[in-house]
Amino acid sequence: MASFDYNLPGGSQTPPSQPPADAQPEVGMTPPQVLAQDAADGRRGAAWRLLHWLTSNDPRAIAAVESMQDDRLAHHLLEFLALGTWAGKPFVAPKDTNTTLAHTRLRTLFLAGSDSIRTEQLLVSSLHDKRAPMRAEAVHILGIMGNASTTSALIAALHDHSPAVRVQAAKALGRIGDPSAVPALVQALHDADEAMSSQIFSALEHLGSKAVPVLLEEAKSSSPWIRWNSFRALSAIGDYRALPLLVAALGDDDRSVAWMSAKGLVHFGRMCIAPTLRLLMSTNTSPWLVQTSAYLLHELYKRDVKLKPYLEPVVQSMHGVAYQIGTPLAAQDALTRLTQSGLLAIPS
């Protein structure tokens, strides 16, 4: 059953004995400054009216909240976003708050307040709240705020016992873009499930070149799972420092890693041709390497028709009976002809 402070200005002076479950207080004419203070005191009728004005983008209500020096209001707003309650009590919110846009507007209040340091401290302290949704919401807002000063707190949240908090922490670290988070993000891959690893991948991709040095080291890991994710991120980032390791991984002992490398190399275009051909010239052509290299070269000349006369014979030789003898020779011939043609691209 809904519960409201009917004695507030603008509300009914005499509460009904049994209000309907979807009862809503009248909006009234109470000044937003008064509503903000009463909402901070935990009065749900005031909170209802304040939220109504906030989600309606009313500038007076926004100014009233942003100028508040009472951390209780910010904590109640965080609780509402996370749990849908107000001051620890059941709360029937205005219908217009149940949208993504409304929640975005409420989260923006944490970004635009007059004291960002105090707001940040409140959110960091909420990372120790016993309720996982509160921790997840605090991490989410910290990520939107994007302050590198919270990196260490968010790294700690990567180890939270709640999967939702861990996912939000990885997302937030990607948004902030602090390179000091890269080792922790990669380390978190060791025990990550699919949802977490996907978010870590997105974070590393967002970090871009800042993540490359650590990823290059992790790409040498004895764990196929770590190598797979490292090559996946390196391929998405597209940094040419990863090219030698990606090419070498075409013959990785783990099939999934080798195929991730082959698919990633396609995006490097002509840059990967020479090192791939040299690999085929100098390495025993195993059936495994044949599959990944043939796929890569075929995809390259399918996308760049000028390469087809040079690369197609190499692919054909890899599908021949004597591929172990024919492939190195075909690769050497292709490299010579490509070099003479001027079609090979050299990383700058």
PDB file of C-alpha atoms in Angstrom, residues 8-269:
ATOM      1  CA  LEU A   8       2.836  18.437   3.373  1.00  0.00           C
ATOM      2  CA  PRO A   9       1.863  21.754   1.766  1.00  0.00           C
ATOM      3  CA  GLY A  10       0.032  21.033  -1.455  1.00  0.00           C
ATOM      4  CA  GLY A  11      -1.141  17.602  -0.308  1.00  0.00           C
ATOM      5  CA  SER A  12      -4.365  16.456   1.300  1.00  0.00           C
ATOM      6  CA  GLN A  13      -4.692  17.601   4.945  1.00  0.00           C
ATOM      7  CA  THR A  14      -6.652  14.491   5.928  1.00  0.00           C
ATOM      8  CA  PRO A  15      -5.298  11.204   4.631  1.00  0.00           C
ATOM      9  CA  PRO A  16      -7.868   8.655   3.529  1.00  0.00           C
ATOM     10  CA  SER A  17      -8.200   5.670   5.797  1.00  0.00           C
ATOM     11  CA  GLN A  18      -7.284   3.258   2.989  1.00  0.00           C
ATOM     12  CA  PRO A  19      -5.723   4.934  -0.052  1.00  0.00           C
ATOM     13  CA  PRO A  20      -5.646   2.846  -3.231  1.00  0.00           C
ATOM     14  CA  ALA A  21      -2.464   0.945  -4.008  1.00  0.00           C
ATOM     15  CA  ASP A  22      -1.609   3.278  -6.885  1.00  0.00           C
ATOM     16  CA  ALA A  23      -2.443   6.464  -4.984  1.00  0.00           C
ATOM     17  CA  GLN A  24      -0.415   9.506  -6.019  1.00  0.00           C
ATOM     18  CA  PRO A  25      -0.135  12.748  -4.054  1.00  0.00           C
ATOM     19  CA  GLU A  26      -1.108  16.016  -5.632  1.00  0.00           C
ATOM     20  CA  VAL A  27       1.839  17.889  -7.130  1.00  0.00           C
ATOM     21  CA  GLY A  28       0.937  21.053  -5.265  1.00  0.00           C
ATOM     22  CA  MET A  29       2.811  24.341  -5.198  1.00  0.00           C
ATOM     23  CA  THR A  30       5.437  23.661  -2.529  1.00  0.00           C
ATOM     24  CA  PRO A  31       8.749  25.355  -3.469  1.00  0.00           C
ATOM     25  CA  PRO A  32      11.368  22.883  -4.713  1.00  0.00           C
ATOM     26  CA  GLN A  33      13.815  24.013  -2.026  1.00  0.00           C
ATOM     27  CA  VAL A  34      11.342  22.931   0.643  1.00  0.00           C
ATOM     28  CA  LEU A  35      10.642  19.652  -1.139  1.00  0.00           C
ATOM     29  CA  ALA A  36      14.371  18.911  -1.406  1.00  0.00           C
ATOM     30  CA  GLN A  37      14.903  19.414   2.337  1.00  0.00           C
ATOM     31  CA  ASP A  38      11.831  17.393   3.272  1.00  0.00           C
ATOM     32  CA  ALA A  39      12.871  14.621   0.874  1.00  0.00           C
ATOM     33  CA  ALA A  40      16.308  14.598   2.538  1.00  0.00           C
ATOM     34  CA  ASP A  41      14.483  14.127   5.854  1.00  0.00           C
ATOM     35  CA  GLY A  42      12.962  10.971   4.354  1.00  0.00           C
ATOM     36  CA  ARG A  43       9.451  12.244   3.666  1.00  0.00           C
ATOM     37  CA  ARG A  44       8.163  10.259   0.739  1.00  0.00           C
ATOM     38  CA  GLY A  45       5.401  12.634  -0.291  1.00  0.00           C
ATOM     39  CA  ALA A  46       7.983  15.364  -0.766  1.00  0.00           C
ATOM     40  CA  ALA A  47      10.247  12.902  -2.579  1.00  0.00           C
ATOM     41  CA  TRP A  48       7.408  11.996  -4.937  1.00  0.00           C
ATOM     42  CA  ARG A  49       6.776  15.638  -5.821  1.00  0.00           C
ATOM     43  CA  LEU A  50      10.475  16.404  -6.150  1.00  0.00           C
ATOM     44  CA  LEU A  51      11.070  13.434  -8.459  1.00  0.00           C
ATOM     45  CA  HIS A  52       8.106  14.503 -10.550  1.00  0.00           C
ATOM     46  CA  TRP A  53       9.657  17.935 -11.106  1.00  0.00           C
ATOM     47  CA  LEU A  54      13.143  16.539 -11.642  1.00  0.00           C
ATOM     48  CA  THR A  55      12.086  14.056 -14.302  1.00  0.00           C
ATOM     49  CA  SER A  56      10.059  16.833 -15.932  1.00  0.00           C
ATOM     50  CA  ASN A  57      13.387  18.685 -16.254  1.00  0.00           C
ATOM     51  CA  ASP A  58      12.126  21.593 -14.142  1.00  0.00           C
ATOM     52  CA  PRO A  59      15.073  24.033 -13.715  1.00  0.00           C
ATOM     53  CA  ARG A  60      13.925  25.156 -10.231  1.00  0.00           C
ATOM     54  CA  ALA A  61      13.906  21.610  -8.902  1.00  0.00           C
ATOM     55  CA  ILE A  62      17.265  20.827 -10.499  1.00  0.00           C
ATOM     56  CA  ALA A  63      18.810  23.970  -8.974  1.00  0.00           C
ATOM     57  CA  ALA A  64      17.321  23.125  -5.575  1.00  0.00           C
ATOM     58  CA  VAL A  65      18.881  19.647  -5.567  1.00  0.00           C
ATOM     59  CA  GLU A  66      22.245  20.768  -6.938  1.00  0.00           C
ATOM     60  CA  SER A  67      22.547  23.445  -4.264  1.00  0.00           C
ATOM     61  CA  MET A  68      21.728  21.063  -1.389  1.00  0.00           C
ATOM     62  CA  GLN A  69      24.496  20.587   1.156  1.00  0.00           C
ATOM     63  CA  ASP A  70      22.784  17.544   2.673  1.00  0.00           C
ATOM     64  CA  ASP A  71      24.311  14.183   1.720  1.00  0.00           C
ATOM     65  CA  ARG A  72      21.147  12.408   2.809  1.00  0.00           C
ATOM     66  CA  LEU A  73      19.296  13.572  -0.297  1.00  0.00           C
ATOM     67  CA  ALA A  74      22.025  12.234  -2.590  1.00  0.00           C
ATOM     68  CA  HIS A  75      22.006   8.944  -0.695  1.00  0.00           C
ATOM     69  CA  HIS A  76      18.214   8.670  -1.007  1.00  0.00           C
ATOM     70  CA  LEU A  77      18.442   9.398  -4.749  1.00  0.00           C
ATOM     71  CA  LEU A  78      21.066   6.683  -5.126  1.00  0.00           C
ATOM     72  CA  GLU A  79      18.853   4.288  -3.180  1.00  0.00           C
ATOM     73  CA  PHE A  80      15.880   5.114  -5.383  1.00  0.00           C
ATOM     74  CA  LEU A  81      17.895   4.454  -8.559  1.00  0.00           C
ATOM     75  CA  ALA A  82      19.248   1.200  -7.175  1.00  0.00           C
ATOM     76  CA  LEU A  83      16.315  -0.225  -5.218  1.00  0.00           C
ATOM     77  CA  GLY A  84      13.240   1.884  -5.919  1.00  0.00           C
ATOM     78  CA  THR A  85      12.838   2.677  -2.222  1.00  0.00           C
ATOM     79  CA  TRP A  86      13.213   5.985  -0.379  1.00  0.00           C
ATOM     80  CA  ALA A  87      15.000   6.300   2.965  1.00  0.00           C
ATOM     81  CA  GLY A  88      14.722   2.559   3.440  1.00  0.00           C
ATOM     82  CA  LYS A  89      10.949   2.467   3.017  1.00  0.00           C
ATOM     83  CA  PRO A  90       8.627   1.251   0.224  1.00  0.00           C
ATOM     84  CA  PHE A  91       7.981   3.958  -2.308  1.00  0.00           C
ATOM     85  CA  VAL A  92       5.488   4.318  -5.160  1.00  0.00           C
ATOM     86  CA  ALA A  93       7.375   6.587  -7.560  1.00  0.00           C
ATOM     87  CA  PRO A  94       5.833   8.904 -10.156  1.00  0.00           C
ATOM     88  CA  LYS A  95       5.050   7.018 -13.337  1.00  0.00           C
ATOM     89  CA  ASP A  96       7.234   9.345 -15.377  1.00  0.00           C
ATOM     90  CA  THR A  97      10.337   8.166 -13.496  1.00  0.00           C
ATOM     91  CA  ASN A  98      10.091   4.670 -14.966  1.00  0.00           C
ATOM     92  CA  THR A  99      12.031   5.491 -18.137  1.00  0.00           C
ATOM     93  CA  THR A 100      15.678   5.358 -19.168  1.00  0.00           C
ATOM     94  CA  LEU A 101      15.641   9.103 -19.831  1.00  0.00           C
ATOM     95  CA  ALA A 102      14.283   9.841 -16.341  1.00  0.00           C
ATOM     96  CA  HIS A 103      17.015   7.751 -14.703  1.00  0.00           C
ATOM     97  CA  THR A 104      19.635   9.455 -16.865  1.00  0.00           C
ATOM     98  CA  ARG A 105      18.410  12.852 -15.672  1.00  0.00           C
ATOM     99  CA  LEU A 106      18.563  11.731 -12.053  1.00  0.00           C
ATOM    100  CA  ARG A 107      22.089  10.361 -12.469  1.00  0.00           C
ATOM    101  CA  THR A 108      23.151  13.642 -14.056  1.00  0.00           C
ATOM    102  CA  LEU A 109      22.378  15.352 -10.746  1.00  0.00           C
ATOM    103  CA  PHE A 110      25.405  13.588  -9.269  1.00  0.00           C
ATOM    104  CA  LEU A 111      27.594  15.058 -12.004  1.00  0.00           C
ATOM    105  CA  ALA A 112      26.400  18.638 -11.831  1.00  0.00           C
ATOM    106  CA  GLY A 113      26.311  19.291  -8.082  1.00  0.00           C
ATOM    107  CA  SER A 114      28.153  22.168  -6.475  1.00  0.00           C
ATOM    108  CA  ASP A 115      30.602  19.903  -4.609  1.00  0.00           C
ATOM    109  CA  SER A 116      31.867  17.130  -6.874  1.00  0.00           C
ATOM    110  CA  ILE A 117      34.458  15.972  -4.351  1.00  0.00           C
ATOM    111  CA  ARG A 118      31.816  15.354  -1.670  1.00  0.00           C
ATOM    112  CA  THR A 119      29.603  13.579  -4.206  1.00  0.00           C
ATOM    113  CA  GLU A 120      32.497  11.383  -5.261  1.00  0.00           C
ATOM    114  CA  GLN A 121      33.246  10.513  -1.633  1.00  0.00           C
ATOM    115  CA  LEU A 122      29.616   9.578  -1.028  1.00  0.00           C
ATOM    116  CA  LEU A 123      29.607   7.273  -4.052  1.00  0.00           C
ATOM    117  CA  VAL A 124      32.920   5.659  -3.106  1.00  0.00           C
ATOM    118  CA  SER A 125      31.642   5.038   0.416  1.00  0.00           C
ATOM    119  CA  SER A 126      28.554   3.404  -1.121  1.00  0.00           C
ATOM    120  CA  LEU A 127      30.829   0.773  -2.644  1.00  0.00           C
ATOM    121  CA  HIS A 128      30.869  -0.751   0.838  1.00  0.00           C
ATOM    122  CA  ASP A 129      27.077  -0.851   1.166  1.00  0.00           C
ATOM    123  CA  LYS A 130      25.841  -4.323   2.087  1.00  0.00           C
ATOM    124  CA  ARG A 131      23.265  -4.168  -0.733  1.00  0.00           C
ATOM    125  CA  ALA A 132      24.694  -5.169  -4.112  1.00  0.00           C
ATOM    126  CA  PRO A 133      22.327  -2.978  -6.196  1.00  0.00           C
ATOM    127  CA  MET A 134      23.532   0.069  -4.249  1.00  0.00           C
ATOM    128  CA  ARG A 135      27.144  -0.808  -4.973  1.00  0.00           C
ATOM    129  CA  ALA A 136      26.392  -1.444  -8.645  1.00  0.00           C
ATOM    130  CA  GLU A 137      24.578   1.884  -9.036  1.00  0.00           C
ATOM    131  CA  ALA A 138      27.386   3.780  -7.296  1.00  0.00           C
ATOM    132  CA  VAL A 139      29.962   2.169  -9.604  1.00  0.00           C
ATOM    133  CA  HIS A 140      27.820   3.004 -12.623  1.00  0.00           C
ATOM    134  CA  ILE A 141      27.628   6.690 -11.692  1.00  0.00           C
ATOM    135  CA  LEU A 142      31.341   6.851 -10.877  1.00  0.00           C
ATOM    136  CA  GLY A 143      32.016   5.560 -14.375  1.00  0.00           C
ATOM    137  CA  ILE A 144      29.838   8.301 -15.845  1.00  0.00           C
ATOM    138  CA  MET A 145      31.661  10.895 -13.738  1.00  0.00           C
ATOM    139  CA  GLY A 146      34.899   9.630 -15.255  1.00  0.00           C
ATOM    140  CA  ASN A 147      37.361  10.799 -12.592  1.00  0.00           C
ATOM    141  CA  ALA A 148      40.694   8.964 -12.550  1.00  0.00           C
ATOM    142  CA  SER A 149      40.845   9.562  -8.802  1.00  0.00           C
ATOM    143  CA  THR A 150      38.331   6.727  -8.347  1.00  0.00           C
ATOM    144  CA  THR A 151      40.330   4.166 -10.343  1.00  0.00           C
ATOM    145  CA  SER A 152      41.698   2.350  -7.291  1.00  0.00           C
ATOM    146  CA  ALA A 153      38.228   2.037  -5.750  1.00  0.00           C
ATOM    147  CA  LEU A 154      36.824   0.693  -9.017  1.00  0.00           C
ATOM    148  CA  ILE A 155      39.701  -1.778  -9.366  1.00  0.00           C
ATOM    149  CA  ALA A 156      38.744  -3.120  -5.938  1.00  0.00           C
ATOM    150  CA  ALA A 157      35.147  -3.429  -7.167  1.00  0.00           C
ATOM    151  CA  LEU A 158      36.373  -5.836  -9.861  1.00  0.00           C
ATOM    152  CA  HIS A 159      36.594  -8.382  -7.038  1.00  0.00           C
ATOM    153  CA  ASP A 160      33.143  -7.704  -5.561  1.00  0.00           C
ATOM    154  CA  HIS A 161      31.191 -10.890  -4.792  1.00  0.00           C
ATOM    155  CA  SER A 162      28.296  -9.600  -6.923  1.00  0.00           C
ATOM    156  CA  PRO A 163      28.629 -10.275 -10.683  1.00  0.00           C
ATOM    157  CA  ALA A 164      26.585  -7.147 -11.457  1.00  0.00           C
ATOM    158  CA  VAL A 165      29.010  -4.959  -9.505  1.00  0.00           C
ATOM    159  CA  ARG A 166      32.027  -6.535 -11.208  1.00  0.00           C
ATOM    160  CA  VAL A 167      30.558  -5.938 -14.662  1.00  0.00           C
ATOM    161  CA  GLN A 168      29.777  -2.314 -13.835  1.00  0.00           C
ATOM    162  CA  ALA A 169      33.312  -1.859 -12.479  1.00  0.00           C
ATOM    163  CA  ALA A 170      34.876  -3.102 -15.721  1.00  0.00           C
ATOM    164  CA  LYS A 171      32.581  -0.821 -17.699  1.00  0.00           C
ATOM    165  CA  ALA A 172      33.435   2.161 -15.500  1.00  0.00           C
ATOM    166  CA  LEU A 173      37.189   1.584 -15.791  1.00  0.00           C
ATOM    167  CA  GLY A 174      36.881   1.508 -19.560  1.00  0.00           C
ATOM    168  CA  ARG A 175      35.036   4.811 -19.505  1.00  0.00           C
ATOM    169  CA  ILE A 176      37.593   6.475 -17.253  1.00  0.00           C
ATOM    170  CA  GLY A 177      40.486   5.334 -19.432  1.00  0.00           C
ATOM    171  CA  ASP A 178      43.180   5.252 -16.755  1.00  0.00           C
ATOM    172  CA  PRO A 179      45.987   2.980 -18.052  1.00  0.00           C
ATOM    173  CA  SER A 180      46.816   1.898 -14.486  1.00  0.00           C
ATOM    174  CA  ALA A 181      43.618  -0.196 -14.596  1.00  0.00           C
ATOM    175  CA  VAL A 182      44.790  -2.360 -17.511  1.00  0.00           C
ATOM    176  CA  PRO A 183      46.710  -5.009 -15.470  1.00  0.00           C
ATOM    177  CA  ALA A 184      43.750  -5.410 -13.113  1.00  0.00           C
ATOM    178  CA  LEU A 185      41.301  -5.735 -16.000  1.00  0.00           C
ATOM    179  CA  VAL A 186      43.428  -8.387 -17.685  1.00  0.00           C
ATOM    180  CA  GLN A 187      43.928 -10.217 -14.396  1.00  0.00           C
ATOM    181  CA  ALA A 188      40.157 -10.250 -13.889  1.00  0.00           C
ATOM    182  CA  LEU A 189      39.866 -12.241 -17.124  1.00  0.00           C
ATOM    183  CA  HIS A 190      41.307 -15.307 -15.383  1.00  0.00           C
ATOM    184  CA  ASP A 191      38.082 -15.949 -13.469  1.00  0.00           C
ATOM    185  CA  ALA A 192      35.638 -14.058 -15.684  1.00  0.00           C
ATOM    186  CA  ASP A 193      32.438 -15.540 -17.052  1.00  0.00           C
ATOM    187  CA  GLU A 194      31.203 -14.665 -20.535  1.00  0.00           C
ATOM    188  CA  ALA A 195      29.380 -11.472 -19.473  1.00  0.00           C
ATOM    189  CA  MET A 196      32.354 -10.206 -17.493  1.00  0.00           C
ATOM    190  CA  SER A 197      34.930 -11.071 -20.151  1.00  0.00           C
ATOM    191  CA  SER A 198      32.831  -9.301 -22.774  1.00  0.00           C
ATOM    192  CA  GLN A 199      32.725  -6.144 -20.635  1.00  0.00           C
ATOM    193  CA  ILE A 200      36.457  -6.334 -19.940  1.00  0.00           C
ATOM    194  CA  PHE A 201      37.052  -6.664 -23.677  1.00  0.00           C
ATOM    195  CA  SER A 202      34.978  -3.528 -24.293  1.00  0.00           C
ATOM    196  CA  ALA A 203      36.909  -1.689 -21.584  1.00  0.00           C
ATOM    197  CA  LEU A 204      40.277  -2.672 -23.043  1.00  0.00           C
ATOM    198  CA  GLU A 205      39.131  -1.712 -26.525  1.00  0.00           C
ATOM    199  CA  HIS A 206      38.047   1.674 -25.197  1.00  0.00           C
ATOM    200  CA  LEU A 207      41.437   2.144 -23.526  1.00  0.00           C
ATOM    201  CA  GLY A 208      43.020   1.581 -26.932  1.00  0.00           C
ATOM    202  CA  SER A 209      46.772   2.013 -27.294  1.00  0.00           C
ATOM    203  CA  LYS A 210      47.115   2.478 -23.513  1.00  0.00           C
ATOM    204  CA  ALA A 211      46.268  -1.192 -23.086  1.00  0.00           C
ATOM    205  CA  VAL A 212      48.603  -2.565 -25.761  1.00  0.00           C
ATOM    206  CA  PRO A 213      51.820  -3.096 -23.719  1.00  0.00           C
ATOM    207  CA  VAL A 214      50.045  -5.177 -21.075  1.00  0.00           C
ATOM    208  CA  LEU A 215      48.046  -7.083 -23.673  1.00  0.00           C
ATOM    209  CA  LEU A 216      51.214  -7.954 -25.597  1.00  0.00           C
ATOM    210  CA  GLU A 217      52.617  -9.569 -22.456  1.00  0.00           C
ATOM    211  CA  GLU A 218      49.364 -11.374 -21.672  1.00  0.00           C
ATOM    212  CA  ALA A 219      49.225 -12.667 -25.252  1.00  0.00           C
ATOM    213  CA  LYS A 220      52.208 -14.857 -24.296  1.00  0.00           C
ATOM    214  CA  SER A 221      50.294 -16.418 -21.384  1.00  0.00           C
ATOM    215  CA  SER A 222      50.178 -20.184 -20.959  1.00  0.00           C
ATOM    216  CA  SER A 223      46.399 -19.872 -20.603  1.00  0.00           C
ATOM    217  CA  PRO A 224      44.533 -20.203 -23.924  1.00  0.00           C
ATOM    218  CA  TRP A 225      41.647 -18.189 -22.433  1.00  0.00           C
ATOM    219  CA  ILE A 226      43.935 -15.247 -21.676  1.00  0.00           C
ATOM    220  CA  ARG A 227      45.653 -15.477 -25.061  1.00  0.00           C
ATOM    221  CA  TRP A 228      42.261 -15.591 -26.828  1.00  0.00           C
ATOM    222  CA  ASN A 229      40.976 -12.500 -25.030  1.00  0.00           C
ATOM    223  CA  SER A 230      44.287 -10.673 -25.459  1.00  0.00           C
ATOM    224  CA  PHE A 231      44.330 -11.262 -29.206  1.00  0.00           C
ATOM    225  CA  ARG A 232      40.678 -10.338 -29.402  1.00  0.00           C
ATOM    226  CA  ALA A 233      41.368  -6.975 -27.754  1.00  0.00           C
ATOM    227  CA  LEU A 234      44.560  -6.356 -29.739  1.00  0.00           C
ATOM    228  CA  SER A 235      42.725  -7.059 -32.983  1.00  0.00           C
ATOM    229  CA  ALA A 236      39.955  -4.625 -32.074  1.00  0.00           C
ATOM    230  CA  ILE A 237      42.432  -1.921 -31.075  1.00  0.00           C
ATOM    231  CA  GLY A 238      44.328  -2.371 -34.337  1.00  0.00           C
ATOM    232  CA  ASP A 239      47.736  -1.292 -33.038  1.00  0.00           C
ATOM    233  CA  TYR A 240      50.545  -2.448 -35.365  1.00  0.00           C
ATOM    234  CA  ARG A 241      52.717  -3.390 -32.393  1.00  0.00           C
ATOM    235  CA  ALA A 242      50.531  -6.487 -32.110  1.00  0.00           C
ATOM    236  CA  LEU A 243      51.182  -7.641 -35.675  1.00  0.00           C
ATOM    237  CA  PRO A 244      54.135  -9.998 -35.027  1.00  0.00           C
ATOM    238  CA  LEU A 245      52.377 -11.828 -32.206  1.00  0.00           C
ATOM    239  CA  LEU A 246      49.114 -12.077 -34.124  1.00  0.00           C
ATOM    240  CA  VAL A 247      50.889 -13.591 -37.122  1.00  0.00           C
ATOM    241  CA  ALA A 248      52.800 -16.057 -34.944  1.00  0.00           C
ATOM    242  CA  ALA A 249      49.511 -17.057 -33.304  1.00  0.00           C
ATOM    243  CA  LEU A 250      48.220 -18.384 -36.631  1.00  0.00           C
ATOM    244  CA  GLY A 251      49.941 -21.592 -35.579  1.00  0.00           C
ATOM    245  CA  ASP A 252      48.970 -21.421 -31.885  1.00  0.00           C
ATOM    246  CA  ASP A 253      48.568 -24.761 -30.117  1.00  0.00           C
ATOM    247  CA  ASP A 254      44.984 -23.851 -29.256  1.00  0.00           C
ATOM    248  CA  ARG A 255      42.625 -23.839 -32.223  1.00  0.00           C
ATOM    249  CA  SER A 256      40.369 -21.083 -30.867  1.00  0.00           C
ATOM    250  CA  VAL A 257      43.361 -18.782 -30.311  1.00  0.00           C
ATOM    251  CA  ALA A 258      44.685 -19.432 -33.822  1.00  0.00           C
ATOM    252  CA  TRP A 259      41.332 -18.619 -35.382  1.00  0.00           C
ATOM    253  CA  MET A 260      40.917 -15.461 -33.293  1.00  0.00           C
ATOM    254  CA  SER A 261      44.298 -14.352 -34.607  1.00  0.00           C
ATOM    255  CA  ALA A 262      43.348 -15.102 -38.216  1.00  0.00           C
ATOM    256  CA  LYS A 263      40.104 -13.177 -37.975  1.00  0.00           C
ATOM    257  CA  GLY A 264      41.838 -10.265 -36.256  1.00  0.00           C
ATOM    258  CA  LEU A 265      44.601 -10.044 -38.855  1.00  0.00           C
ATOM    259  CA  VAL A 266      42.087  -9.505 -41.647  1.00  0.00           C
ATOM    260  CA  HIS A 267      41.514  -5.976 -40.338  1.00  0.00           C
ATOM    261  CA  PHE A 268      45.198  -5.130 -40.788  1.00  0.00           C
ATOM    262  CA  GLY A 269      44.863  -5.547 -44.562  1.00  0.00           C
TER     263      GLY A 269
END
